[in-house]
Tab-separated table of C-alpha atoms in Angstrom:
chain	number	residue	atom	x	y	z
A	1	UNK	CA	-35.929	-30.657	59.803
A	2	UNK	CA	-33.842	-32.638	56.222
A	3	UNK	CA	-34.976	-34.999	54.298
A	4	UNK	CA	-33.311	-37.521	52.606
A	5	UNK	CA	-35.475	-39.311	50.791
A	6	UNK	CA	-35.218	-42.662	49.013
A	7	UNK	CA	-36.607	-43.526	45.483
A	8	UNK	CA	-40.233	-43.121	45.485
A	9	UNK	CA	-42.580	-45.337	43.182
A	10	UNK	CA	-44.908	-44.129	40.698
A	11	UNK	CA	-43.267	-40.583	40.842
A	12	UNK	CA	-40.184	-39.312	38.594
A	13	UNK	CA	-37.380	-40.534	36.956
A	14	UNK	CA	-36.617	-42.515	39.374
A	15	UNK	CA	-39.215	-45.664	38.531
A	16	UNK	CA	-36.617	-46.504	35.904
A	17	UNK	CA	-34.054	-47.564	37.945
A	18	UNK	CA	-36.768	-48.806	40.668
A	19	UNK	CA	-36.372	-52.411	39.387
A	20	UNK	CA	-32.249	-52.241	39.036
A	21	UNK	CA	-32.392	-51.064	42.621
A	22	UNK	CA	-34.366	-54.241	44.488
A	23	UNK	CA	-32.300	-56.544	42.822
A	24	UNK	CA	-29.240	-55.017	45.601
A	25	UNK	CA	-32.027	-54.585	48.402
A	26	UNK	CA	-33.194	-50.913	47.952
A	27	UNK	CA	-37.034	-50.590	47.415
A	28	UNK	CA	-39.346	-47.813	46.358
A	29	UNK	CA	-41.395	-45.703	49.010
A	30	UNK	CA	-44.572	-45.583	48.278
A	31	UNK	CA	-46.516	-42.794	47.461
A	32	UNK	CA	-48.440	-43.498	50.640
A	33	UNK	CA	-45.822	-44.666	51.875
A	34	UNK	CA	-44.054	-41.185	51.830
A	35	UNK	CA	-46.447	-38.746	53.415
A	36	UNK	CA	-47.403	-41.800	56.684
A	37	UNK	CA	-43.429	-41.113	57.124
A	38	UNK	CA	-43.592	-37.466	56.463
A	39	UNK	CA	-46.554	-36.950	58.924
A	40	UNK	CA	-44.562	-40.025	61.452
A	41	UNK	CA	-41.030	-37.603	61.186
A	42	UNK	CA	-43.339	-34.228	61.314
A	43	UNK	CA	-43.362	-35.289	65.117
A	44	UNK	CA	-40.461	-36.379	65.891
A	45	UNK	CA	-37.602	-33.808	67.555
A	46	UNK	CA	-34.925	-34.565	64.421
A	47	UNK	CA	-32.565	-32.327	62.730
A	48	UNK	CA	-32.323	-34.576	59.407
A	49	UNK	CA	-33.186	-38.444	58.865
A	50	UNK	CA	-32.615	-40.781	55.837
A	51	UNK	CA	-36.036	-42.691	54.667
A	52	UNK	CA	-34.476	-45.311	52.255
A	53	UNK	CA	-36.553	-49.556	52.627
A	54	UNK	CA	-33.289	-51.672	53.124
A	55	UNK	CA	-33.036	-55.119	52.642
A	56	UNK	CA	-29.394	-55.158	54.960
A	57	UNK	CA	-29.321	-58.192	54.185
A	58	UNK	CA	-29.757	-58.415	50.702
A	59	UNK	CA	-27.833	-54.895	50.221
A	60	UNK	CA	-24.766	-56.703	52.400
A	61	UNK	CA	-24.016	-60.053	50.285
A	62	UNK	CA	-24.188	-57.333	47.304
A	63	UNK	CA	-20.998	-55.301	48.782
A	64	UNK	CA	-19.689	-58.328	50.198
A	65	UNK	CA	-19.730	-59.629	46.669
A	66	UNK	CA	-18.805	-56.267	45.169
A	67	UNK	CA	-15.594	-56.920	47.745
A	68	UNK	CA	-14.461	-60.379	46.563
A	69	UNK	CA	-13.789	-58.495	42.983
A	70	UNK	CA	-11.766	-56.493	43.859
A	71	UNK	CA	-14.061	-53.056	44.561
A	72	UNK	CA	-13.415	-50.089	47.491
A	73	UNK	CA	-15.364	-49.950	49.314
A	74	UNK	CA	-15.440	-48.136	52.844
A	75	UNK	CA	-15.061	-50.677	55.622
A	76	UNK	CA	-17.752	-48.379	57.768
A	77	UNK	CA	-20.169	-49.773	54.910
A	78	UNK	CA	-19.751	-53.753	55.674
A	79	UNK	CA	-20.608	-52.400	59.431
A	80	UNK	CA	-23.560	-51.054	58.823
A	81	UNK	CA	-25.142	-54.068	57.117
A	82	UNK	CA	-24.364	-56.258	60.294
A	83	UNK	CA	-25.291	-53.732	62.870
A	84	UNK	CA	-27.854	-51.393	61.304
A	85	UNK	CA	-31.130	-50.950	63.432
A	86	UNK	CA	-34.299	-49.512	60.693
A	87	UNK	CA	-35.710	-47.175	63.571
A	88	UNK	CA	-39.090	-46.959	60.905
A	89	UNK	CA	-39.796	-50.648	60.615
A	90	UNK	CA	-43.646	-50.553	60.696
A	91	UNK	CA	-43.509	-48.745	57.407
């Protein structure tokens, strides 16, 4: 299984970027959350997964502002922010 982890809190150089990411709707994974999620994922029949706690509404608003300012975001990102569901809602 391949796991694409988001930013972890309290660990590594990403700690400094956590506040900037939270402003964009992306939260950090605490070590205890990461362990719980890892244990859960080991029971799942998947080959690859991304683990990133995202507030889709806040993230989408940032993308929308970027689109209005002329930034070039692919259309699928905008669609993803409005139609995605999080399978790990318990975490």
